[in-house]
Coordinates of C-alpha atoms and ligand atoms in Angstrom, one line a residue:
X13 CA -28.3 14.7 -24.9
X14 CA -27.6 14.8 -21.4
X15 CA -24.2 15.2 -20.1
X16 CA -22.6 12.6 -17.1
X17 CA -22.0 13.6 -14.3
X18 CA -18.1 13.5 -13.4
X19 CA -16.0 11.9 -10.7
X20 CA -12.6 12.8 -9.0
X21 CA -11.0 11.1 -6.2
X22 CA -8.1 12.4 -4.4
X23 CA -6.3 9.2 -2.4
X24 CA -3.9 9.4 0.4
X25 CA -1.7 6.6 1.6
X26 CA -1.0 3.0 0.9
X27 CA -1.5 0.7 -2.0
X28 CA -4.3 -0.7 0.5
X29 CA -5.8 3.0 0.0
X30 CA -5.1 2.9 -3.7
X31 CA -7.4 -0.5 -4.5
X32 CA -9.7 0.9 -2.1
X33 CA -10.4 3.9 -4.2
X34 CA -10.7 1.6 -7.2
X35 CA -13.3 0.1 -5.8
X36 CA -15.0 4.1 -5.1
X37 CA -14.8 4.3 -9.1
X38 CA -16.6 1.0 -9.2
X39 CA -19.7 2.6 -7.1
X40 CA -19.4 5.9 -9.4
X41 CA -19.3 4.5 -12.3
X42 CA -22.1 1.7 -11.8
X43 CA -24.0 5.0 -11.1
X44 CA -22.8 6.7 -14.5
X45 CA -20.3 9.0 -13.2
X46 CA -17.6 9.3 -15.9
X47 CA -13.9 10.2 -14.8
X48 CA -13.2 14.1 -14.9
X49 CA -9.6 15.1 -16.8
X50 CA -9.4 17.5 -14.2
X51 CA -10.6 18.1 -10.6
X52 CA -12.1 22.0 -11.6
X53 CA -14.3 20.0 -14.0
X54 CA -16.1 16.9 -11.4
X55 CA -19.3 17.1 -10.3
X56 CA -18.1 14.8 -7.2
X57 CA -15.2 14.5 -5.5
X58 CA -14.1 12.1 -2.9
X59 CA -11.3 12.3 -0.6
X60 CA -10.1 9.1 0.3
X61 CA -7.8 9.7 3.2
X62 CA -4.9 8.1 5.4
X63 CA -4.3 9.0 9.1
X64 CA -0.6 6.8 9.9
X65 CA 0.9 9.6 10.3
X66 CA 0.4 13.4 11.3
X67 CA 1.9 14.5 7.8
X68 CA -0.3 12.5 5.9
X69 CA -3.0 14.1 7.5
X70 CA -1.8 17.3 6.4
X71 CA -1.8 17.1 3.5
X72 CA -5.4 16.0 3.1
X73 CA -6.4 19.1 5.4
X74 CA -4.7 21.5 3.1
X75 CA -6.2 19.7 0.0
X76 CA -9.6 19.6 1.5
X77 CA -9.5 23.6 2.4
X78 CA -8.1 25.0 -1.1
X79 CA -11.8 23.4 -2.4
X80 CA -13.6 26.1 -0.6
X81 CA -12.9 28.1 -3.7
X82 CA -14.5 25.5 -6.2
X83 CA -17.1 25.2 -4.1
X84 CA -18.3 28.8 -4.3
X85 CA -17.7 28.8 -7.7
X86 CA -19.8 25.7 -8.1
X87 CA -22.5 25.1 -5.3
X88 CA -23.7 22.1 -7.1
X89 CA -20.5 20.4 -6.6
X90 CA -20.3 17.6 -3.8
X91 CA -17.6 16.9 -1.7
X92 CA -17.4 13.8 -0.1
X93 CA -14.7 12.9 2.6
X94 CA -14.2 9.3 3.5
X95 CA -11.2 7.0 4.7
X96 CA -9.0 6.1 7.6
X97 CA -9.0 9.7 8.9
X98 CA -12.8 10.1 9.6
X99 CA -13.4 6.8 11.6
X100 CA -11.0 8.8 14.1
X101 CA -12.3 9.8 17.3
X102 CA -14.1 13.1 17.1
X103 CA -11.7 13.8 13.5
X104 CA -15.4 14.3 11.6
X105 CA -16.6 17.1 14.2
X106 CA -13.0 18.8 13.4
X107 CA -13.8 18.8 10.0
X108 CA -17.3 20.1 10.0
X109 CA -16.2 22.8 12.0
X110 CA -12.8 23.8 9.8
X111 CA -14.4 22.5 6.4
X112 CA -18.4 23.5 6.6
X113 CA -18.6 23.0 2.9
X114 CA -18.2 19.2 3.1
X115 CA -21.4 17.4 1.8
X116 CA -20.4 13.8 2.6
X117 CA -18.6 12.0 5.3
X118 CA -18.5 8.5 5.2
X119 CA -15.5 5.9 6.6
X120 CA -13.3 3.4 5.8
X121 CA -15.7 0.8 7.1
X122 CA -18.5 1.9 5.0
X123 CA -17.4 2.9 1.6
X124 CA -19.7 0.6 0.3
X125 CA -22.5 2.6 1.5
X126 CA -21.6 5.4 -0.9
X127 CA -24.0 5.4 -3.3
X128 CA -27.1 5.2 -0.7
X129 CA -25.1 8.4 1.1
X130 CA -24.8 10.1 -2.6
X131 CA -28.4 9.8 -3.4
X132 CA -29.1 11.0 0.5
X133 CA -27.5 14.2 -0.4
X134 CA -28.9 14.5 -3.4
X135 CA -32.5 14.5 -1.7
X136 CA -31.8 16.6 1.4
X137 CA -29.6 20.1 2.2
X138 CA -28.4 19.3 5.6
X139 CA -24.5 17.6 5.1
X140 CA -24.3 13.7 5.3
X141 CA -22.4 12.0 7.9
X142 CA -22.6 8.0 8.4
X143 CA -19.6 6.3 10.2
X144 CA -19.8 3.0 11.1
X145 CA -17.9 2.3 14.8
X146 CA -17.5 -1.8 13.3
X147 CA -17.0 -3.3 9.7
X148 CA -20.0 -5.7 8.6
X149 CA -19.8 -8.4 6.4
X150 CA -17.2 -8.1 3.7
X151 CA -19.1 -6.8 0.7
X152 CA -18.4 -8.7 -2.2
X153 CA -20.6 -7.0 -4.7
X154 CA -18.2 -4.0 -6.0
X155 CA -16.3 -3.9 -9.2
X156 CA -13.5 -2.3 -9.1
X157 CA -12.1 -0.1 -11.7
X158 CA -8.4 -0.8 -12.4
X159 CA -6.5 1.8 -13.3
X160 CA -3.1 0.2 -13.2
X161 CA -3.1 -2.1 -15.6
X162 CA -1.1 -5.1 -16.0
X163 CA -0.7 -4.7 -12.2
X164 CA -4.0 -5.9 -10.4
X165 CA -4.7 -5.7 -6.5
X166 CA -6.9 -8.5 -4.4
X167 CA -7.7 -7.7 -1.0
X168 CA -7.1 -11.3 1.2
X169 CA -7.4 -9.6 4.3
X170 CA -9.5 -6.1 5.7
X171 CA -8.3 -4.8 9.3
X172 CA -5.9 -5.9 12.1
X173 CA -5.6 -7.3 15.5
X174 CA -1.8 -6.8 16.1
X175 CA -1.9 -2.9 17.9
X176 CA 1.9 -2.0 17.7
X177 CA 1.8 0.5 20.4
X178 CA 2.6 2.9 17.5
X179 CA 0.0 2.4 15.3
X180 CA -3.8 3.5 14.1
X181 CA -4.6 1.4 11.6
X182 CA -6.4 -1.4 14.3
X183 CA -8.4 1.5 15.4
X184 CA -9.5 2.6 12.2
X185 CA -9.6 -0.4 9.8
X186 CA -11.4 -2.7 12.4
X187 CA -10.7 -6.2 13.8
X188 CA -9.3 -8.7 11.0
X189 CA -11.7 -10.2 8.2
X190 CA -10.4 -12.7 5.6
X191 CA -12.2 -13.3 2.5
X192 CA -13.2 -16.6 1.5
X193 CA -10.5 -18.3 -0.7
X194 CA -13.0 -19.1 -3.8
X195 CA -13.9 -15.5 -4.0
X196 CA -10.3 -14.8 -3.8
X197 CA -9.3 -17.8 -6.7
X198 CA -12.1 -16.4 -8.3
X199 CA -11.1 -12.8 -8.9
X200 CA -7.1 -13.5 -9.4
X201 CA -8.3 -16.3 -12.2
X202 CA -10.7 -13.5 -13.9
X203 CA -7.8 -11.0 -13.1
X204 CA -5.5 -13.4 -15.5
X205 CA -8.1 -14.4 -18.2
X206 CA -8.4 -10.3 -18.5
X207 CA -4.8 -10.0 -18.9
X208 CA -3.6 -8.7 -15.7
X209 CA 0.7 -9.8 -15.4
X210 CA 1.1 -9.3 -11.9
X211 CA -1.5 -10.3 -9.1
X212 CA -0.5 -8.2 -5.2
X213 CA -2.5 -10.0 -2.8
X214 CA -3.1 -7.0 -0.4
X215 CA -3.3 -7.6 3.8
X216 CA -2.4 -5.4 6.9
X217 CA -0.9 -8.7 7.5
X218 CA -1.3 -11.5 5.4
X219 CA 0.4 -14.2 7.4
X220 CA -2.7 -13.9 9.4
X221 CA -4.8 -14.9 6.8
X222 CA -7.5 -17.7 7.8
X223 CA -6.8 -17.3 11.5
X224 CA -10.7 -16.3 12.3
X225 CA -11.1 -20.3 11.3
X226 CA -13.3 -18.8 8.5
X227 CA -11.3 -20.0 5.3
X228 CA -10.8 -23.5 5.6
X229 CA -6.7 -22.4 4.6
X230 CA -3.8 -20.3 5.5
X231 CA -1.9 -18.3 4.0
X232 CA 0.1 -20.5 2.5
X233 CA -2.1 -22.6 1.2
X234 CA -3.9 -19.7 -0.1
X235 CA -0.5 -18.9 -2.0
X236 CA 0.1 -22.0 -3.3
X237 CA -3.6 -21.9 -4.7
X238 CA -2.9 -18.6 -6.2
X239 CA 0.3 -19.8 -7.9
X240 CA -1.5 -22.9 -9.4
X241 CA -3.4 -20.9 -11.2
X242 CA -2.2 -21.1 -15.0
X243 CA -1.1 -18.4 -16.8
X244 CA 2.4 -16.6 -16.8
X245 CA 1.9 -13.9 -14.5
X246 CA 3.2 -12.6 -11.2
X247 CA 2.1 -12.9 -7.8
X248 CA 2.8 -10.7 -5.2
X249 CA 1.7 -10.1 -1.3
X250 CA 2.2 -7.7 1.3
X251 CA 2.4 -7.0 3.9
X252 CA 4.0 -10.3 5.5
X253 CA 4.5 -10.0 9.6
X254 CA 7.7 -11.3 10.8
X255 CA 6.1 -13.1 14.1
X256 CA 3.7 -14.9 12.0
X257 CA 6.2 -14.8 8.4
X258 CA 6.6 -19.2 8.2
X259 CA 8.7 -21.1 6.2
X260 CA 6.0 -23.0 4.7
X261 CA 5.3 -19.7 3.0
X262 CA 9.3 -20.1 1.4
X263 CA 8.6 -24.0 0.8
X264 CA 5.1 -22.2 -1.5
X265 CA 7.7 -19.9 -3.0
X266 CA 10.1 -22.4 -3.9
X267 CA 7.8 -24.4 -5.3
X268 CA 6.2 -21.5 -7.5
X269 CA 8.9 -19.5 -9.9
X270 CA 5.7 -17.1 -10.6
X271 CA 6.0 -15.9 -6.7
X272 CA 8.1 -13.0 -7.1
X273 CA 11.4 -13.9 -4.3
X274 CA 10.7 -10.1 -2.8
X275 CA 9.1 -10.3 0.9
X276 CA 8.8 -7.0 2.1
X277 CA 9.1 -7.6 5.8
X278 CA 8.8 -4.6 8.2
X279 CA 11.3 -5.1 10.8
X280 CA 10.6 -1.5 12.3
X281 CA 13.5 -1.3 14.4
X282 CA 16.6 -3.2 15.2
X283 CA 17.0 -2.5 18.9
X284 CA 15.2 -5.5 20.8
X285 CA 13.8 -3.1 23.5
X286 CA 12.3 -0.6 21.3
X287 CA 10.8 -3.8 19.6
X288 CA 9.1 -4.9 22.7
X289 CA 8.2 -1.4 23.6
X290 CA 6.5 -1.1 19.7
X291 CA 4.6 -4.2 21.0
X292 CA 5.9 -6.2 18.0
X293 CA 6.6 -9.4 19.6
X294 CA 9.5 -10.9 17.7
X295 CA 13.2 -10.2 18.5
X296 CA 16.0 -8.5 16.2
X297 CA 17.2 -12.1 16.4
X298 CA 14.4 -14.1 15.3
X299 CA 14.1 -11.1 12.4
X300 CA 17.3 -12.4 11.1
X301 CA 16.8 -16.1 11.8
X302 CA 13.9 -15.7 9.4
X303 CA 15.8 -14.1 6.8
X304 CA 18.4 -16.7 7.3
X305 CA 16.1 -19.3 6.4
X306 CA 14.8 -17.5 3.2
X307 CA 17.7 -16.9 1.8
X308 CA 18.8 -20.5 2.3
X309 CA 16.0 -21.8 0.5
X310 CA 16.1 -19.6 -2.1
X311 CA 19.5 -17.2 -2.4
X312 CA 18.7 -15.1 -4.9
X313 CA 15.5 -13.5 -2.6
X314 CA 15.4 -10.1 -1.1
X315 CA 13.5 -8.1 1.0
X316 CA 12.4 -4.9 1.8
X317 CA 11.2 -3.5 4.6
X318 CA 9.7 -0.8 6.7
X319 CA 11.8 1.2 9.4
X320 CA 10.7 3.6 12.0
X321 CA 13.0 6.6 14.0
X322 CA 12.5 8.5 16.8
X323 CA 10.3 6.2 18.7
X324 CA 9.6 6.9 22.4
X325 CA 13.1 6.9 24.5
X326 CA 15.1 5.4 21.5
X327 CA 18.3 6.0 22.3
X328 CA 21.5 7.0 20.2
X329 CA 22.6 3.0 20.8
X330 CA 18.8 1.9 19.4
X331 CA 19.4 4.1 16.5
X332 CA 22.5 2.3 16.0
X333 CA 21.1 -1.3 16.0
X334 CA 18.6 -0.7 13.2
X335 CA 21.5 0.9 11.2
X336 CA 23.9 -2.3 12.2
X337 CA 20.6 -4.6 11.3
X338 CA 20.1 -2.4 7.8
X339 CA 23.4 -3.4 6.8
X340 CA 23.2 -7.0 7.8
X341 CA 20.5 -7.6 6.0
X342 CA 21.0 -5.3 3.0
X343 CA 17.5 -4.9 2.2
X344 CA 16.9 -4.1 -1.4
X345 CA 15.2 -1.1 -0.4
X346 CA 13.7 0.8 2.7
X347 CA 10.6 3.2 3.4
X348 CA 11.9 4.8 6.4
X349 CA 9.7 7.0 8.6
X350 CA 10.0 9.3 11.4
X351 CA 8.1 8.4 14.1
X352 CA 4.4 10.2 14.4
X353 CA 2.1 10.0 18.1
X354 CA -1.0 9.3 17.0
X355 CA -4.3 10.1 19.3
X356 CA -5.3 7.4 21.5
X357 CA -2.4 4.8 20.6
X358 CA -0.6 3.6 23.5
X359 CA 3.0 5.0 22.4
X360 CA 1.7 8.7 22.2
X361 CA 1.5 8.9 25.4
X362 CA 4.7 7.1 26.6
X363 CA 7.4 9.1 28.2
X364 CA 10.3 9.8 26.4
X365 CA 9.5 11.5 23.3
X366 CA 12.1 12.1 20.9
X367 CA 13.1 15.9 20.7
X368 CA 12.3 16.2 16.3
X369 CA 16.0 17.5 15.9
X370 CA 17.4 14.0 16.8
X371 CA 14.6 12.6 15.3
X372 CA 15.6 14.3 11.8
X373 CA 19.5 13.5 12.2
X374 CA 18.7 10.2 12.2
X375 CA 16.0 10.1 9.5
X376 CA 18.5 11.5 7.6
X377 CA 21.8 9.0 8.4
X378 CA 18.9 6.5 7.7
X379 CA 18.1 7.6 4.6
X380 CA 21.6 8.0 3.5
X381 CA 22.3 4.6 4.0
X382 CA 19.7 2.9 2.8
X383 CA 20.2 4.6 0.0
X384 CA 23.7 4.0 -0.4
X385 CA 22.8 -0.1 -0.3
X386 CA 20.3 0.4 -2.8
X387 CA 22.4 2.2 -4.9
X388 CA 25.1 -0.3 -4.9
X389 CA 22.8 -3.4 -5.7
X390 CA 21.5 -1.8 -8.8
X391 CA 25.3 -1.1 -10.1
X392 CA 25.5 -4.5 -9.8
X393 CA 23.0 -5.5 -12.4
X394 CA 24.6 -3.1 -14.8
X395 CA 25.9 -6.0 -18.1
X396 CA 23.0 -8.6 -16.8
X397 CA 20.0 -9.5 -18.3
X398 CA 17.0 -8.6 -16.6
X399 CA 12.9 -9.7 -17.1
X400 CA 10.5 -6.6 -16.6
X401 CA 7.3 -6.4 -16.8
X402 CA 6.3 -3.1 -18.6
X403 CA 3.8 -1.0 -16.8
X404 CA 3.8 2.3 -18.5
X405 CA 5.2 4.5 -20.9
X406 CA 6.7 8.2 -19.7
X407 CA 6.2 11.0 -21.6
X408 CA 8.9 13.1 -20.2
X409 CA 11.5 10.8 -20.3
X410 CA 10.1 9.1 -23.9
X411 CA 10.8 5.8 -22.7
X412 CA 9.0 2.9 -21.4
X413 CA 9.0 1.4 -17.9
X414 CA 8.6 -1.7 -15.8
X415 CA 9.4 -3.4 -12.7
X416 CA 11.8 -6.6 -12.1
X417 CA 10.4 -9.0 -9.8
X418 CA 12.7 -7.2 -7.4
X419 CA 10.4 -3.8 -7.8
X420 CA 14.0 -2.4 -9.6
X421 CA 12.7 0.0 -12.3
X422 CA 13.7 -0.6 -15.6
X423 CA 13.1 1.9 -18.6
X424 CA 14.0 1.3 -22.1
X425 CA 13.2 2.8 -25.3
X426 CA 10.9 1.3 -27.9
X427 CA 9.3 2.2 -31.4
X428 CA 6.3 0.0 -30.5
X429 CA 3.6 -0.6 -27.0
X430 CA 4.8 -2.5 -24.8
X431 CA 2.6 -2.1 -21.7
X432 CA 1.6 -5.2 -20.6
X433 CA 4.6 -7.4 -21.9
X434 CA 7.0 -9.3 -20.2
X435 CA 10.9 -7.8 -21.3
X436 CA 14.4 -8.8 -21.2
X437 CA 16.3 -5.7 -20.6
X438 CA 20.5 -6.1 -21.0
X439 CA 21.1 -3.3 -18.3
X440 CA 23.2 -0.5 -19.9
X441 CA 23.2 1.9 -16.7
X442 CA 22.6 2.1 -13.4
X443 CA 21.2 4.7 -11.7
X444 CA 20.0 4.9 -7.8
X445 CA 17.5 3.0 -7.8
X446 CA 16.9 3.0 -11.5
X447 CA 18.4 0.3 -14.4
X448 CA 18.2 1.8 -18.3
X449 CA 18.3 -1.1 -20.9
X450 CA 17.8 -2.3 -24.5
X451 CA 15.1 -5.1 -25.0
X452 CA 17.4 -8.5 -26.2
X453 CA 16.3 -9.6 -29.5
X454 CA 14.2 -12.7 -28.5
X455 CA 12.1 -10.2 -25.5
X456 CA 9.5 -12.6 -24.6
X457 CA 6.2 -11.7 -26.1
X458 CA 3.1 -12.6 -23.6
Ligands
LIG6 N1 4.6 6.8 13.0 C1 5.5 6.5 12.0 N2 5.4 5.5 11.1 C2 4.3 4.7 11.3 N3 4.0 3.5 10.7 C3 2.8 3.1 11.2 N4 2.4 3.9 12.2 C4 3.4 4.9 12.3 C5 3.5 6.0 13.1 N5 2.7 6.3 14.1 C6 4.7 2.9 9.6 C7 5.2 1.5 9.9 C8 4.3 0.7 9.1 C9 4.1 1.6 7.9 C10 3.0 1.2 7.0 O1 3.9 2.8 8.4 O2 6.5 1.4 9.6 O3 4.9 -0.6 8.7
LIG7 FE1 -0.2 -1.3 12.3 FE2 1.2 -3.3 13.4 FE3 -1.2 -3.8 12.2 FE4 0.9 -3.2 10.7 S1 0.7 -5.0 12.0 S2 -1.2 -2.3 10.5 S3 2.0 -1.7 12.0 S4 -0.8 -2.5 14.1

């Protein structure tokens, strides 16, 4: 009998990133690649990289090198590099030159094309290299393989047209796309007759979703579709842009209990000149006036957000704002990151750059109090009964765990499988960011 061939992916970055290499096991797969247990056994691996910030890129490069040995070990084996890194300018000659052994370098506007650039290989000895400068037609005919289940992804939107001075990804990921909505309804309504509990609807910024007059709808009308469809199941979406966040997107939530009340709302910093300097165009003002109005409509919502330090001439008194902002708001939780220059963005070459020692004391304050907020809202849920929906089971810990609609992580302990199921924990302990529970007696069986 002849043996499959086996895959391996190695992925960098955001959830975007994550779905993204679902969709790589899709092209494997429909060309009978089986998954490898471990990375010494694939016949193929693929990198599937992130470039938004230095550290990230790092990593990959280290990862990417320590292959060199498998390689020699292994000549059959291909190597394929793909992702946000290599549509960076001149980024794939710095990898032919440091890594020599790659066999395949495609980017994050055609993944698609990966099977073609396998096969390509296959047939010739000199390495494969096919990056594409602009993103085509949205490709439609991929299945992913999930790997997450009950938690499904749906891309709305691919790209972005906003260029923070900071940022990469409108250089890498191409101008905005938005699917069509009935391929959208489509998958989320397939998604739930699989069984899927929890549907993210994925976007560099899904507020901006229609806007190339393509769809007929916007995003809120896209939400409300995705709401209406019946089933109990979450929905989810991110990431929302405050300039363009609307309240007819709260009126959709309000009207939908299935729309999880979590908006995870960059906000970046809270000083109102670093703001316009990040090219953001909203104001630490209208930030809150939004939240304002969310939280009147619906009180019990939270958000989370996404906070950069150290950004070109921020000052000791910037710094400050975004700590007097965190604590306004008291955001249920935080990713906070150190600002990184990136190559041919408009802040790396600003003047002012932040010295990395007072770039680290304040990642650090940052940290500390975000942490400290977080910490303190979960105490508060200790004695209250709290709906998770179970999404693994931990082998180290021996416990089950899921997410409230909050993204709180909940474990508990149970003699049977309950991936995939809705439960009521009554929260025993609190700790960080973590609840521990016991299921109540009537835990509601999906
Ligand atoms: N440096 C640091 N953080 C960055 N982000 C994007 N670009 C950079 C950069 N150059 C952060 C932003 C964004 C998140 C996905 O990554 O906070 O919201
Ligand atoms: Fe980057 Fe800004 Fe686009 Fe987000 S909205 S991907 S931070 S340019």
């Amino acid at each position: 009998m002849l043996m499959s061939e086996k895959y391996h992916i190695v992925t960098y970055g955001c959830q975007m990133n994550v779905h993204e290499s679902e969709k790589i096991a899709g092209i494997l797969r429909r060309m009978h690649y089986e998954e490898s247990a471990t990375i010494e056994d694939a016949d193929i691996i693929v990198f599937n990289t992130c470039c938004i910030r230095e550290n990230a890129e790092n990593h990959a490069f280290g990862n990417i090198g320590a292959l060199k040995k498998l390689k020699k070990q292994n000549p059959n084996l291909l190597i394929a590099v793909g992702g946000c890194m290599t549509q960076e300018k001149g980024k794939t000659e710095t990898l032919k030159k440091k890594f020599p052994f790659i066999d395949i370098m495609f980017g994050a506007l055609n993944f698609e094309e990966l099977e073609t650039l396998i096969n390509r290989k296959k047939r010739q000895k000199k390495k494969v290299v096919e990056i594409r400068d602009e993103a085509g037609e949205i490709v439609e005919t991929i299945e992913p393989y999930r790997t997450s289940y009950p938690n499904a992804w749906v891309n709305i939107t691919y790209g972005c047209d906003n260029f923070c001075s900071y940022c990469i990804v409108p250089y890498v990921r191409g101008r905005e796309r938005s699917r069509k909505p009935e391929r959208i309804l489509a998958e989320v309504k397939m998604l739930v007759e699989q069984g899927y509990k929890e549907i993210t609807l994925l976007g560099q910024n899904v507020n901006s979703y229609g806007k190339d007059g393509t769809t007929g709808m916007n995003f809120a009308q896209l939400l409300d579709a995705v709401a209406s469809i019946e089933g109990k199941f979450r929905v989810r979406f991110m990431t929302s842009h405050p300039k363009d966040f609307t309240e007819e997107v709260v009126a959709v939530m309000e009207k939908h209990p299935k729309i999880c009340r979590l908006v995870h709302l960059p906000v970046q910093s809270g000083s109102n000149r670093i703001l316009q300097l990040m090219n953001r165009r909203y104001t630490r003002e209208k930030y809150l006036d939004e939240i304002k109005a969310l939280k009147t409509r619906l009180p019990e919502a939270e958000v989370t957000t996404d906070i950069i330090v150290g950004f070109p001439t921020e000052t000791e008194e910037d710094y400050l704002q975004t700590e007097a902002l965190v604590k306004e708001v008291d955001f249920a939780s935080a990713f906070t990151f150190v600002y990184s220059p990136r190559q041919g963005t408009k802040a790396a070459t600003m003047e002012g750059q932040i010295p990395e020692e007072v770039q680290k004391d304040r990642i650090m304050r940052l940290v500390e109090l975000v942490n400290a907020l977080t910490r303190k809202k979960s105490e508060r849920y200790v004695g209250k009964e709290v709906e998770i929906l179970c999404e693994d089971y931990d082998e180290k810990k021996g416990t089950y765990l899921g997410r409230d609609e909050f993204g709180r992580m909940g474990y508990f302990h149970s003699d049977t499988n309950r991936v995939g199921e809705f439960v009521t924990l009554k929260i025993t302990k609190a700790n960080g960011i973590s609840l521990f529970g016991e299921p109540t007696e009537n835990a509601a069986k999906s």
